[in-house]
Amino acid sequence: MSSEKPNQEYKPVHTNKVGGSPFTGVTGWIDNRLPIIRMFKHEYLDFQVPKSLSYFWSFGGILTVCLILLIVTGLSLGMHYKPDAKYAFDSVEKIMRDVNFGWLIRYAHMNLASFFFIAVYLHIFRGLYYGSYKEPRQLMWLIGIVIFFLMMATAFLGYTLPWGQMSYWGATVITNLFSAIPLVGESVVTWLWGDYSVGDAALNRFYVLHWLIAFLIVGVVAFHVIALHIVGSNNPSGIEPKDTRDTVSFSPFTTSKDLVGMLVFLLIFVAVMMYAPNYLGHPDNYIPANPLVTPAHIVPEWYFLPFYAILRSVPDKLMGVIAMVSSIAILGLLPWLDFSKVRSSVFRPIWKQCVFLFVLDFFVLMYIGAAPAEGIYLVIGRIGTVFWFAFFLILAPLVSLIEKPLPMPGSIHEFEEWKKQGKIKTIKLFNN
Amino acid sequence: MSKDNNKDKSTRRDFLTTVTATVGAVGVGAGVLPIISQMNPDSSVKALASIEVDISNIQEGKEITVLWRGKPVFIKRRTKEEVQKAEQVSMKDLMDPQEDKDRVKKSEWLVVVGVCTHLGCVPNGGVGGKGDYNGWFCPCHGSHYDTSGRIRKGPAPTNLEVPKYEFVSNNKIKIG
């Protein structure tokens, strides 16, 4: 009743009062009730970034655009594709021949997947070279690895959908990786297939999962970006910005720079898509799936080759699968295995060489992954695999211990001065 | 209300919480089970689980491939030399030791699932066999099988699987 005193403990759920928007009019009215417009202004227009960011920092934006384009083209393809073992191959051919601009949309989707991996590998290299995985960005790095695993899953699932020979046998080999799990492996594989082999049931669910994971990626990318806006961008100097002499506004400086990087990237993408649309694919995938004949040379898509080479270089089935999965997961330990206080390889003469050797190893393994698993290729593959793990488990902690970093500038603006004076060398191609 | 009262009530509340959580967990489990189970092979797939094959036309040394549960099955009529070779192998030389006589019903006929036990490719075979042991050779990752379909070299962990089958008559076998 009215005689009771109001409960002092009570706090209103809506602690933010309507208001506080820097905008007026309709924009202000909306922003006062749903503060996404001020959030956008805060995170994308006024957001301060280090002024030394090079073109290597464009790949985050490029990847976002690729992801959006993949979803738009994927949605269009989904309107014509039929996830049925009887009709899948023909429906893809129908897209290529009959659907308006179907050829363009499919080639775009196919090649965007490849270019997504090109961009993500450059993005990961950037992180490795400039120590972007170090305190306080460890969690961002870990979220990035989750995205990479999801990308690989959805790329694999997407590749099975045209139901060509490579789709079918790729699906068979990859799903059979789960049969390496002790005791329950066979049951798990049967469960994944919904049959006793890869077939209609598998194709149908792969289609659904291809969609699901694409949107999971969007969600995890949001976490990646939110985390970025808390810890801020790393930069080529590896030094945190200290005052306004070290930073510029995200817009127009970073946005316009990203736009240049993005246009160059898309230009190369369009050139490949238009003039060599099948260069990155495999011709056997234009042969309809045949469960009775395995193609003589079964190879995964180019972006899986280094990890495929690691799988094959281990002679034991279970250990091979473990090695392949760990070869990626081990990236997640790097923030703790490399405990050097210096982030950027610009000031780390030994670590810099190690990173370049690691890149070389990546390409060697990529070559080996496409070569037959015998003789000299097997030997090189094994050396490459050993180096891959040694890079993380031995070189990273060892170099942190013994390396003497070069003299470093005190701030980002001083770093820029040193660069002008030629006192420090950065990677030429992406110098600016 | 006194604190003691609260204490008394909390045991009753604890009990209700535990019961609610348990019933809830069982309920969620019961709800999840069909979602997981729907992905396993359905009744129509299981219904097609056995086939009959006429083997009267297979010449000595030749092999046919039939489709069973979506997988190839090799039916090979082995020559005397091939049988001899398979039977004479010492168990010490095998990665997955198994006598040839335990893998066949009639020594002339070898019936194996034509799926490499490594990662599921179809090994190549044919008249005279393929690979270092004149049986089958898997092109994907280089596993060699002998004339009894046993793994001899390469990454595959086990021998080619012998499906459940029986001779319905001299000229007909039923797989599955």
Coordinates of C-alpha atoms in Angstrom, one line a residue:
Chain A
M1 CA 0.0 0.0 0.0
S2 CA 1.0 3.6 -0.2
S3 CA 2.1 3.5 3.5
E4 CA 5.1 1.3 2.5
K5 CA 8.3 3.1 1.8
P6 CA 9.8 2.7 -1.7
N7 CA 12.5 0.0 -1.8
Q8 CA 15.8 1.8 -1.7
E9 CA 17.6 -1.1 -3.3
Y10 CA 15.6 -0.8 -6.5
K11 CA 17.6 0.3 -9.5
P12 CA 15.9 0.9 -12.8
V13 CA 16.9 -1.5 -15.5
H14 CA 17.2 1.3 -18.0
T15 CA 20.1 3.1 -16.4
N16 CA 20.9 5.1 -19.6
K17 CA 18.4 7.9 -19.9
V18 CA 17.1 8.8 -23.3
G19 CA 19.4 11.4 -24.7
G20 CA 23.1 12.2 -24.9
S21 CA 23.3 11.9 -28.6
P22 CA 25.7 14.3 -30.4
F23 CA 23.3 14.3 -33.3
T24 CA 20.1 16.3 -33.8
G25 CA 16.9 15.9 -35.8
V26 CA 15.8 12.4 -36.9
T27 CA 19.3 11.0 -36.5
G28 CA 19.4 12.3 -33.0
W29 CA 15.9 11.0 -32.2
I30 CA 17.0 7.5 -33.4
D31 CA 20.4 7.7 -31.8
N32 CA 18.9 8.7 -28.4
R33 CA 16.9 5.5 -28.4
L34 CA 19.3 3.1 -30.2
P35 CA 22.8 4.5 -29.8
I36 CA 24.3 2.7 -32.8
I37 CA 24.9 5.9 -34.8
R38 CA 27.1 7.5 -32.1
M39 CA 28.8 4.1 -31.7
F40 CA 29.6 4.1 -35.4
K41 CA 30.9 7.6 -35.2
H42 CA 33.0 6.8 -32.1
E43 CA 34.4 3.5 -33.5
Y44 CA 34.9 4.4 -37.2
L45 CA 35.1 8.1 -37.6
D46 CA 36.8 9.5 -34.5
F47 CA 38.7 6.3 -33.7
Q48 CA 42.4 7.0 -33.4
V49 CA 44.9 4.7 -35.0
P50 CA 48.7 4.7 -35.1
K51 CA 49.8 7.0 -38.0
S52 CA 52.5 4.5 -39.1
L53 CA 50.0 1.8 -40.3
S54 CA 51.2 0.4 -43.6
Y55 CA 49.3 -1.3 -46.4
F56 CA 49.7 -4.5 -44.5
W57 CA 46.9 -3.2 -42.2
S58 CA 44.5 -3.1 -45.1
F59 CA 43.7 -6.8 -45.1
G60 CA 41.2 -6.7 -42.2
G61 CA 39.0 -4.4 -44.3
I62 CA 39.7 -6.4 -47.4
L63 CA 38.6 -9.5 -45.6
T64 CA 35.4 -7.9 -44.4
V65 CA 34.5 -6.9 -47.9
C66 CA 35.4 -10.4 -49.2
L67 CA 33.1 -11.9 -46.6
I68 CA 30.2 -9.7 -47.5
L69 CA 30.7 -10.4 -51.2
L70 CA 30.9 -14.2 -50.5
I71 CA 27.6 -14.0 -48.6
V72 CA 25.9 -12.0 -51.4
T73 CA 27.1 -14.3 -54.2
G74 CA 26.4 -17.3 -52.0
L75 CA 22.9 -16.2 -51.4
S76 CA 22.4 -15.8 -55.1
L77 CA 23.8 -19.2 -55.9
G78 CA 21.6 -20.7 -53.2
M79 CA 18.5 -19.6 -55.1
H80 CA 19.5 -21.9 -58.0
Y81 CA 21.5 -24.7 -56.5
K82 CA 20.0 -28.1 -55.5
P83 CA 21.6 -30.0 -52.7
D84 CA 20.7 -33.4 -54.0
A85 CA 23.2 -36.0 -55.2
K86 CA 21.1 -36.5 -58.3
Y87 CA 20.7 -32.9 -59.3
A88 CA 23.6 -31.0 -57.6
F89 CA 26.1 -31.3 -60.5
D90 CA 23.5 -30.4 -63.1
S91 CA 22.2 -27.5 -61.1
V92 CA 25.7 -26.0 -61.0
E93 CA 25.9 -26.5 -64.8
K94 CA 22.5 -24.8 -65.1
I95 CA 23.8 -21.9 -63.1
M96 CA 26.8 -21.7 -65.5
R97 CA 24.7 -21.9 -68.7
D98 CA 21.2 -20.8 -68.1
V99 CA 20.9 -18.5 -65.1
N100 CA 21.3 -14.8 -65.8
F101 CA 24.9 -13.9 -65.0
G102 CA 25.1 -17.3 -63.2
W103 CA 28.6 -17.8 -64.6
L104 CA 29.7 -14.5 -63.2
I105 CA 28.2 -15.1 -59.8
R106 CA 29.6 -18.6 -59.5
Y107 CA 33.1 -17.7 -60.7
A108 CA 33.0 -14.8 -58.3
H109 CA 32.1 -17.0 -55.3
M110 CA 34.6 -19.7 -56.3
N111 CA 37.5 -17.2 -56.7
L112 CA 36.5 -15.1 -53.7
A113 CA 37.0 -18.1 -51.6
S114 CA 40.6 -18.4 -52.9
F115 CA 41.2 -14.7 -52.5
F116 CA 39.8 -14.8 -49.0
F117 CA 42.6 -17.2 -48.1
I118 CA 45.2 -15.1 -49.9
A119 CA 44.2 -12.1 -47.8
V120 CA 44.0 -14.1 -44.6
Y121 CA 47.5 -15.6 -45.1
L122 CA 48.9 -12.1 -45.7
H123 CA 46.9 -10.9 -42.6
I124 CA 48.4 -13.7 -40.5
F125 CA 51.9 -13.0 -41.9
R126 CA 51.4 -9.3 -40.9
G127 CA 50.6 -10.5 -37.4
L128 CA 53.6 -12.8 -37.2
Y129 CA 56.1 -10.3 -38.6
Y130 CA 55.0 -7.3 -36.5
G131 CA 54.2 -9.3 -33.3
S132 CA 50.5 -8.4 -33.3
Y133 CA 49.8 -11.5 -31.2
K134 CA 51.6 -10.1 -28.1
E135 CA 50.2 -8.5 -25.0
P136 CA 47.5 -7.1 -25.0
R137 CA 46.3 -8.7 -28.3
Q138 CA 46.5 -12.4 -27.4
L139 CA 42.7 -12.9 -27.3
M140 CA 42.3 -11.2 -30.7
W141 CA 44.9 -13.6 -32.1
L142 CA 43.1 -16.6 -30.6
I143 CA 39.7 -15.4 -32.0
G144 CA 41.5 -15.1 -35.4
I145 CA 42.6 -18.7 -35.2
V146 CA 39.0 -19.7 -34.5
I147 CA 37.9 -17.8 -37.6
F148 CA 40.7 -19.6 -39.6
F149 CA 39.4 -23.0 -38.5
L150 CA 35.8 -22.0 -39.4
M151 CA 37.0 -20.7 -42.8
M152 CA 38.7 -24.0 -43.5
A153 CA 35.5 -25.9 -42.6
T154 CA 33.2 -23.8 -44.6
A155 CA 35.6 -23.7 -47.6
F156 CA 35.8 -27.5 -47.5
L157 CA 32.0 -27.9 -47.3
G158 CA 31.5 -25.4 -50.1
Y159 CA 33.9 -27.3 -52.3
T160 CA 31.9 -30.5 -51.9
L161 CA 28.7 -28.9 -53.2
P162 CA 29.2 -29.0 -57.0
W163 CA 29.4 -32.8 -56.5
G164 CA 32.2 -33.3 -59.0
Q165 CA 35.0 -35.9 -58.6
M166 CA 37.2 -33.7 -56.4
S167 CA 34.1 -32.7 -54.4
Y168 CA 33.2 -36.3 -53.7
W169 CA 36.7 -37.6 -53.0
G170 CA 37.7 -34.6 -51.0
A171 CA 34.6 -35.1 -48.9
T172 CA 35.5 -38.8 -48.5
V173 CA 39.1 -38.1 -47.5
I174 CA 38.4 -35.2 -45.1
T175 CA 35.4 -36.9 -43.4
N176 CA 37.5 -40.0 -43.0
L177 CA 39.9 -38.0 -40.9
F178 CA 37.4 -38.4 -38.1
S179 CA 37.8 -42.2 -38.4
A180 CA 41.2 -41.8 -36.8
I181 CA 39.5 -41.0 -33.5
P182 CA 40.1 -44.1 -31.3
L183 CA 37.1 -46.4 -30.5
V184 CA 34.3 -44.2 -31.8
G185 CA 35.9 -43.0 -35.0
E186 CA 33.8 -45.3 -37.4
S187 CA 30.5 -44.4 -35.7
V188 CA 31.3 -40.7 -35.8
V189 CA 32.0 -40.9 -39.6
T190 CA 28.8 -42.9 -40.2
W191 CA 26.9 -40.3 -38.2
L192 CA 28.5 -37.4 -40.2
W193 CA 27.6 -39.1 -43.5
G194 CA 24.1 -40.3 -42.5
D195 CA 25.0 -43.3 -44.6
Y196 CA 27.7 -45.8 -45.0
S197 CA 29.5 -43.6 -47.5
V198 CA 29.5 -40.0 -48.7
G199 CA 26.2 -39.6 -50.5
D200 CA 23.0 -37.7 -50.8
A201 CA 22.4 -37.4 -47.0
A202 CA 25.9 -36.0 -46.6
L203 CA 25.5 -33.5 -49.4
N204 CA 22.3 -32.2 -48.0
R205 CA 23.7 -31.5 -44.6
F206 CA 27.0 -30.2 -46.0
Y207 CA 24.9 -27.5 -47.8
V208 CA 23.2 -26.5 -44.5
L209 CA 26.4 -26.5 -42.6
H210 CA 28.1 -24.4 -45.3
W211 CA 25.6 -21.7 -44.6
L212 CA 25.6 -22.1 -40.9
I213 CA 29.4 -21.7 -40.6
A214 CA 29.4 -18.8 -43.0
F215 CA 27.2 -16.9 -40.5
L216 CA 29.2 -18.2 -37.5
I217 CA 32.2 -16.5 -39.1
V218 CA 30.3 -13.2 -39.3
G219 CA 29.6 -13.5 -35.6
V220 CA 33.2 -14.4 -34.6
V221 CA 34.5 -11.6 -36.9
A222 CA 32.4 -9.2 -34.9
F223 CA 34.2 -10.4 -31.7
H224 CA 37.5 -10.0 -33.5
V225 CA 36.6 -6.4 -34.4
I226 CA 35.2 -5.6 -30.9
A227 CA 38.4 -6.9 -29.3
L228 CA 40.4 -4.8 -31.8
H229 CA 38.5 -1.6 -30.8
I230 CA 39.4 -2.3 -27.2
V231 CA 43.2 -2.9 -27.6
G232 CA 43.7 -0.8 -30.7
S233 CA 45.8 -1.6 -33.8
N234 CA 49.4 -2.7 -33.6
N235 CA 51.6 -0.9 -36.1
P236 CA 55.0 -1.5 -38.0
S237 CA 57.0 0.0 -35.1
G238 CA 55.3 -2.3 -32.5
I239 CA 55.2 0.7 -30.2
E240 CA 51.9 1.8 -28.6
P241 CA 50.7 5.3 -29.4
K242 CA 51.4 7.7 -26.6
D243 CA 49.8 11.0 -27.7
T244 CA 48.2 12.7 -30.7
R245 CA 51.5 13.1 -32.5
D246 CA 51.4 9.3 -32.9
T247 CA 47.9 8.9 -34.2
V248 CA 45.5 9.9 -37.0
S249 CA 41.7 9.5 -37.2
F250 CA 40.4 6.3 -38.6
S251 CA 38.4 8.4 -41.1
P252 CA 39.4 9.8 -43.5
F253 CA 43.0 8.5 -43.2
T254 CA 42.7 4.8 -42.7
T255 CA 39.5 4.5 -44.7
S256 CA 41.0 6.1 -47.7
K257 CA 44.2 4.1 -47.4
D258 CA 42.2 0.8 -47.0
L259 CA 40.2 1.8 -50.0
V260 CA 43.4 2.0 -52.1
G261 CA 44.5 -1.4 -50.9
M262 CA 41.1 -2.9 -51.4
L263 CA 40.9 -1.6 -55.0
V264 CA 44.3 -3.1 -55.9
F265 CA 43.3 -6.4 -54.3
L266 CA 39.9 -6.4 -56.1
L267 CA 41.5 -5.5 -59.4
I268 CA 43.8 -8.6 -59.2
F269 CA 40.7 -10.6 -58.1
V270 CA 38.6 -9.5 -61.1
A271 CA 41.5 -10.1 -63.5
V272 CA 41.8 -13.7 -62.3
M273 CA 38.1 -14.2 -62.2
M274 CA 37.6 -13.0 -65.7
Y275 CA 40.7 -14.3 -67.5
A276 CA 41.6 -17.5 -65.5
P277 CA 38.5 -18.4 -63.5
N278 CA 39.5 -22.1 -63.2
Y279 CA 43.2 -21.6 -62.7
L280 CA 42.9 -22.0 -58.9
G281 CA 40.5 -25.0 -59.2
H282 CA 40.9 -28.6 -60.4
P283 CA 39.6 -29.8 -63.8
D284 CA 38.5 -33.1 -62.3
N285 CA 35.8 -31.3 -60.5
Y286 CA 34.0 -30.9 -63.9
I287 CA 33.6 -34.7 -63.9
P288 CA 30.4 -35.8 -62.0
A289 CA 31.0 -37.6 -58.7
N290 CA 31.7 -41.4 -59.2
P291 CA 31.9 -43.4 -56.0
L292 CA 33.6 -46.3 -57.8
V293 CA 36.6 -44.4 -59.2
T294 CA 39.1 -42.3 -57.2
P295 CA 40.9 -39.7 -59.4
A296 CA 44.6 -40.7 -60.0
H297 CA 45.8 -37.5 -58.3
I298 CA 43.6 -36.3 -55.6
V299 CA 44.6 -33.0 -54.2
P300 CA 42.8 -30.5 -52.0
E301 CA 42.4 -26.8 -52.9
W302 CA 45.7 -24.9 -52.9
Y303 CA 45.0 -23.2 -49.6
F304 CA 44.9 -26.6 -47.8
L305 CA 48.1 -27.9 -49.4
P306 CA 50.6 -27.1 -46.6
F307 CA 48.5 -28.7 -44.0
Y308 CA 47.7 -31.7 -46.3
A309 CA 51.5 -32.1 -46.7
I310 CA 51.9 -32.3 -42.9
L311 CA 49.1 -34.9 -42.7
R312 CA 50.9 -37.0 -45.3
S313 CA 54.4 -36.7 -43.9
V314 CA 53.4 -38.6 -40.8
P315 CA 53.2 -42.4 -41.5
D316 CA 50.6 -43.1 -38.8
K317 CA 47.0 -42.3 -39.5
L318 CA 46.0 -41.0 -36.0
M319 CA 49.2 -39.1 -35.5
G320 CA 48.9 -37.6 -39.0
V321 CA 45.6 -36.1 -38.2
I322 CA 46.8 -34.8 -34.9
A323 CA 49.8 -33.3 -36.5
M324 CA 47.7 -31.5 -39.1
V325 CA 45.2 -30.0 -36.6
S326 CA 48.1 -29.1 -34.2
S327 CA 50.0 -27.4 -37.0
I328 CA 47.3 -24.7 -37.0
A329 CA 46.3 -24.8 -33.4
I330 CA 49.9 -24.3 -32.3
L331 CA 49.6 -20.7 -33.7
G332 CA 47.5 -20.1 -30.6
L333 CA 50.5 -20.8 -28.3
L334 CA 52.7 -18.2 -30.0
P335 CA 51.8 -15.3 -27.7
W336 CA 53.3 -17.3 -24.8
L337 CA 56.1 -19.2 -26.7
D338 CA 57.5 -15.9 -28.0
F339 CA 58.1 -13.9 -24.9
S340 CA 60.4 -11.2 -26.3
K341 CA 59.2 -7.8 -25.1
V342 CA 59.8 -6.3 -28.6
R343 CA 56.9 -6.7 -31.0
S344 CA 58.0 -5.7 -34.4
S345 CA 60.5 -7.7 -36.4
V346 CA 61.9 -4.4 -37.6
F347 CA 63.9 -4.4 -34.4
R348 CA 64.4 -8.2 -34.1
P349 CA 67.2 -9.3 -36.5
I350 CA 67.1 -13.0 -35.7
W351 CA 63.3 -13.5 -35.4
K352 CA 62.9 -11.6 -38.7
Q353 CA 65.0 -14.3 -40.4
C354 CA 62.9 -17.0 -38.6
V355 CA 59.7 -15.6 -39.9
F356 CA 61.0 -15.5 -43.5
L357 CA 62.1 -19.1 -43.1
F358 CA 58.7 -20.0 -41.8
V359 CA 57.1 -18.3 -44.9
L360 CA 59.5 -20.3 -47.1
D361 CA 58.5 -23.5 -45.3
F362 CA 54.8 -22.7 -45.9
F363 CA 55.5 -22.5 -49.7
V364 CA 57.7 -25.6 -49.7
L365 CA 54.9 -27.6 -47.9
M366 CA 52.4 -26.2 -50.3
Y367 CA 54.5 -27.6 -53.2
I368 CA 54.9 -30.9 -51.4
G369 CA 51.1 -31.1 -50.7
A370 CA 50.5 -31.2 -54.4
A371 CA 53.3 -33.6 -55.3
P372 CA 53.0 -37.4 -55.0
A373 CA 53.7 -38.8 -51.5
E374 CA 56.8 -40.7 -52.3
G375 CA 60.6 -40.6 -52.5
I376 CA 62.3 -37.2 -52.2
Y377 CA 59.0 -35.4 -51.8
L378 CA 58.3 -37.4 -48.7
V379 CA 61.7 -36.5 -47.3
I380 CA 61.3 -32.8 -48.0
G381 CA 57.8 -32.9 -46.6
R382 CA 59.0 -34.4 -43.3
I383 CA 61.8 -31.8 -43.0
G384 CA 59.3 -29.1 -43.6
T385 CA 56.9 -30.5 -41.0
V386 CA 59.6 -30.7 -38.4
F387 CA 60.6 -27.1 -39.1
W388 CA 57.0 -26.0 -38.9
F389 CA 56.8 -27.2 -35.3
A390 CA 60.3 -26.3 -34.4
F391 CA 59.5 -22.7 -35.4
F392 CA 57.0 -22.5 -32.6
L393 CA 58.3 -24.8 -30.0
I394 CA 62.1 -24.2 -30.3
L395 CA 62.8 -21.0 -32.3
A396 CA 60.2 -18.7 -30.7
P397 CA 61.3 -19.2 -27.1
L398 CA 65.0 -19.6 -28.0
V399 CA 65.2 -16.4 -30.0
S400 CA 63.3 -14.5 -27.3
L401 CA 66.1 -15.6 -24.9
I402 CA 69.2 -15.0 -26.9
E403 CA 68.3 -12.2 -29.3
K404 CA 69.5 -8.6 -28.7
P405 CA 67.0 -6.2 -30.2
L406 CA 68.1 -3.2 -32.3
P407 CA 68.0 0.3 -30.7
M408 CA 64.4 1.4 -30.8
P409 CA 62.8 4.9 -31.1
G410 CA 60.8 6.1 -28.1
S411 CA 57.5 6.7 -30.0
I412 CA 55.7 6.2 -33.3
H413 CA 56.4 9.7 -34.5
E414 CA 60.1 9.2 -33.8
F415 CA 59.8 5.9 -35.7
E416 CA 58.5 7.8 -38.7
E417 CA 61.5 10.3 -38.4
W418 CA 63.9 7.4 -38.3
K419 CA 62.3 5.9 -41.4
K420 CA 62.7 9.1 -43.3
Q421 CA 66.3 9.3 -42.2
G422 CA 66.9 5.8 -43.5
K423 CA 67.9 4.6 -40.0
I424 CA 65.5 1.6 -40.2
K425 CA 64.4 -0.7 -42.9
T426 CA 60.8 -1.9 -43.3
I427 CA 59.3 -4.2 -46.0
K428 CA 59.6 -2.2 -49.2
L429 CA 56.5 -3.3 -51.0
F430 CA 54.2 -2.2 -48.2
N431 CA 56.5 0.5 -46.8
N432 CA 54.0 3.3 -46.6
Chain B
M1 CA 13.2 -12.9 9.2
S2 CA 16.1 -14.3 11.1
K3 CA 19.2 -15.7 9.5
D4 CA 18.5 -19.2 11.0
N5 CA 15.2 -19.2 9.2
N6 CA 17.0 -18.5 5.9
K7 CA 19.4 -21.3 6.6
D8 CA 16.5 -23.8 7.1
K9 CA 14.8 -22.6 4.0
S10 CA 18.0 -22.9 1.9
T11 CA 18.2 -26.7 2.3
R12 CA 14.7 -27.0 1.0
R13 CA 15.7 -24.6 -1.8
D14 CA 18.8 -26.6 -2.5
F15 CA 16.8 -29.7 -2.9
L16 CA 14.4 -28.0 -5.3
T17 CA 17.3 -26.5 -7.3
T18 CA 18.9 -29.9 -7.6
V19 CA 15.7 -31.6 -8.6
T20 CA 14.9 -28.9 -11.1
A21 CA 18.3 -29.0 -12.6
T22 CA 18.3 -32.8 -12.8
V23 CA 14.9 -32.9 -14.4
G24 CA 15.9 -30.1 -16.7
A25 CA 19.1 -31.9 -17.8
V26 CA 17.2 -35.1 -18.5
G27 CA 14.7 -33.1 -20.5
V28 CA 17.4 -31.3 -22.5
G29 CA 19.1 -34.7 -23.1
A30 CA 15.9 -36.2 -24.3
G31 CA 15.4 -33.3 -26.6
V32 CA 18.9 -33.3 -28.0
L33 CA 18.9 -37.1 -28.6
P34 CA 16.5 -37.0 -31.7
I35 CA 18.5 -34.0 -33.1
I36 CA 21.7 -36.0 -32.9
S37 CA 20.1 -39.3 -34.0
Q38 CA 18.4 -37.8 -37.1
M39 CA 21.9 -37.5 -38.6
N40 CA 22.5 -41.3 -38.5
P41 CA 21.6 -43.5 -41.5
D42 CA 17.8 -43.6 -41.9
S43 CA 15.6 -46.6 -42.4
S44 CA 15.6 -46.5 -46.2
V45 CA 19.4 -46.5 -46.2
K46 CA 19.5 -49.5 -43.8
A47 CA 16.9 -51.3 -45.9
L48 CA 19.3 -51.4 -48.8
A49 CA 22.0 -52.9 -46.7
S50 CA 22.3 -56.2 -48.6
I51 CA 22.8 -57.2 -52.2
E52 CA 23.1 -60.5 -54.2
V53 CA 25.8 -60.8 -56.9
D54 CA 26.1 -63.4 -59.7
I55 CA 29.7 -64.4 -59.9
S56 CA 29.5 -67.1 -62.6
N57 CA 31.0 -64.9 -65.3
I58 CA 34.2 -64.0 -63.5
Q59 CA 37.3 -65.6 -65.0
E60 CA 40.2 -66.8 -63.0
G61 CA 42.5 -63.8 -62.1
K62 CA 39.8 -61.3 -62.8
E63 CA 38.0 -59.0 -60.5
I64 CA 34.7 -57.2 -60.4
T65 CA 33.5 -54.2 -58.4
V66 CA 30.0 -53.9 -57.2
L67 CA 28.3 -51.1 -55.2
W68 CA 27.2 -52.0 -51.7
R69 CA 26.0 -49.4 -49.2
G70 CA 27.5 -46.8 -51.6
K71 CA 30.9 -48.3 -51.3
P72 CA 32.7 -50.4 -53.9
V73 CA 33.2 -54.1 -53.1
F74 CA 36.0 -56.0 -54.9
I75 CA 35.1 -59.7 -55.7
K76 CA 38.3 -61.3 -57.0
R77 CA 38.7 -64.8 -58.3
R78 CA 42.3 -65.4 -57.4
T79 CA 44.7 -67.6 -59.4
K80 CA 46.5 -70.5 -57.7
E81 CA 49.7 -68.5 -57.4
E82 CA 47.9 -65.5 -55.8
V83 CA 46.3 -67.8 -53.2
Q84 CA 49.7 -69.5 -52.6
K85 CA 51.4 -66.1 -52.1
A86 CA 48.7 -65.0 -49.7
E87 CA 48.8 -68.1 -47.6
Q88 CA 52.6 -68.3 -47.4
V89 CA 53.2 -64.9 -45.9
S90 CA 54.7 -65.0 -42.4
M91 CA 52.6 -63.3 -39.8
K92 CA 55.7 -61.4 -38.7
D93 CA 55.7 -59.5 -42.0
L94 CA 52.2 -58.1 -41.6
M95 CA 51.2 -54.8 -40.2
D96 CA 47.8 -56.1 -39.2
P97 CA 48.4 -59.8 -38.8
Q98 CA 45.6 -62.0 -40.1
E99 CA 45.8 -65.5 -41.8
D100 CA 44.5 -65.6 -45.4
K101 CA 42.1 -68.4 -44.5
D102 CA 40.4 -66.2 -41.9
R103 CA 39.7 -63.6 -44.7
V104 CA 38.0 -65.9 -47.2
K105 CA 35.2 -68.5 -47.3
K106 CA 36.5 -70.3 -50.4
S107 CA 40.2 -69.7 -51.0
E108 CA 39.6 -68.9 -54.7
W109 CA 37.3 -66.0 -53.9
L110 CA 38.4 -62.9 -52.1
V111 CA 35.6 -60.4 -51.2
V112 CA 36.8 -57.1 -49.7
V113 CA 35.4 -53.6 -49.3
G114 CA 37.3 -51.6 -51.9
V115 CA 37.8 -48.6 -49.6
C116 CA 41.3 -47.8 -48.4
T117 CA 41.4 -48.0 -44.6
H118 CA 43.5 -44.8 -44.5
L119 CA 41.2 -42.1 -45.7
G120 CA 38.6 -43.9 -47.9
C121 CA 39.9 -43.7 -51.5
V122 CA 39.3 -46.6 -53.8
P123 CA 42.6 -48.6 -54.3
N124 CA 43.5 -49.7 -57.9
G125 CA 43.7 -53.4 -58.6
G126 CA 42.9 -55.6 -61.6
V127 CA 44.4 -58.6 -63.4
G128 CA 47.9 -59.4 -61.9
G129 CA 47.3 -56.8 -59.1
K130 CA 48.9 -53.4 -58.4
G131 CA 51.5 -52.1 -56.0
D132 CA 54.6 -53.8 -54.5
Y133 CA 52.6 -56.8 -53.3
N134 CA 50.6 -57.5 -56.5
G135 CA 47.3 -56.8 -54.7
W136 CA 45.9 -53.2 -54.6
F137 CA 47.5 -49.8 -54.5
C138 CA 45.9 -46.7 -53.2
P139 CA 46.7 -43.7 -55.3
C140 CA 45.8 -41.1 -52.7
H141 CA 48.5 -41.7 -50.1
G142 CA 50.4 -44.7 -51.3
S143 CA 49.1 -47.7 -49.3
H144 CA 50.0 -51.2 -50.7
Y145 CA 47.8 -54.2 -50.1
D146 CA 48.6 -57.9 -50.9
T147 CA 46.6 -60.6 -52.7
S148 CA 44.6 -61.1 -49.6
G149 CA 43.8 -57.4 -49.3
R150 CA 46.1 -57.0 -46.3
I151 CA 48.0 -53.8 -45.7
R152 CA 51.7 -54.2 -46.3
K153 CA 53.2 -50.8 -46.7
G154 CA 51.9 -47.2 -46.4
P155 CA 49.8 -45.1 -44.0
A156 CA 46.7 -47.3 -43.8
P157 CA 46.3 -48.8 -40.3
T158 CA 44.3 -52.0 -41.1
N159 CA 43.6 -54.6 -43.8
L160 CA 40.9 -54.0 -46.4
E161 CA 37.6 -54.8 -44.6
V162 CA 36.0 -58.2 -45.4
P163 CA 32.2 -57.5 -45.5
K164 CA 29.7 -59.9 -44.0
Y165 CA 28.8 -62.2 -47.0
E166 CA 27.7 -65.8 -47.8
F167 CA 27.6 -68.1 -50.8
V168 CA 23.9 -68.5 -51.6
S169 CA 24.9 -71.0 -54.3
N170 CA 28.1 -71.8 -56.1
N171 CA 27.4 -68.9 -58.5
K172 CA 25.9 -66.4 -56.2
I173 CA 27.0 -64.5 -53.1
K174 CA 25.0 -62.3 -50.8
I175 CA 26.8 -59.3 -49.4
G176 CA 25.5 -57.8 -46.2

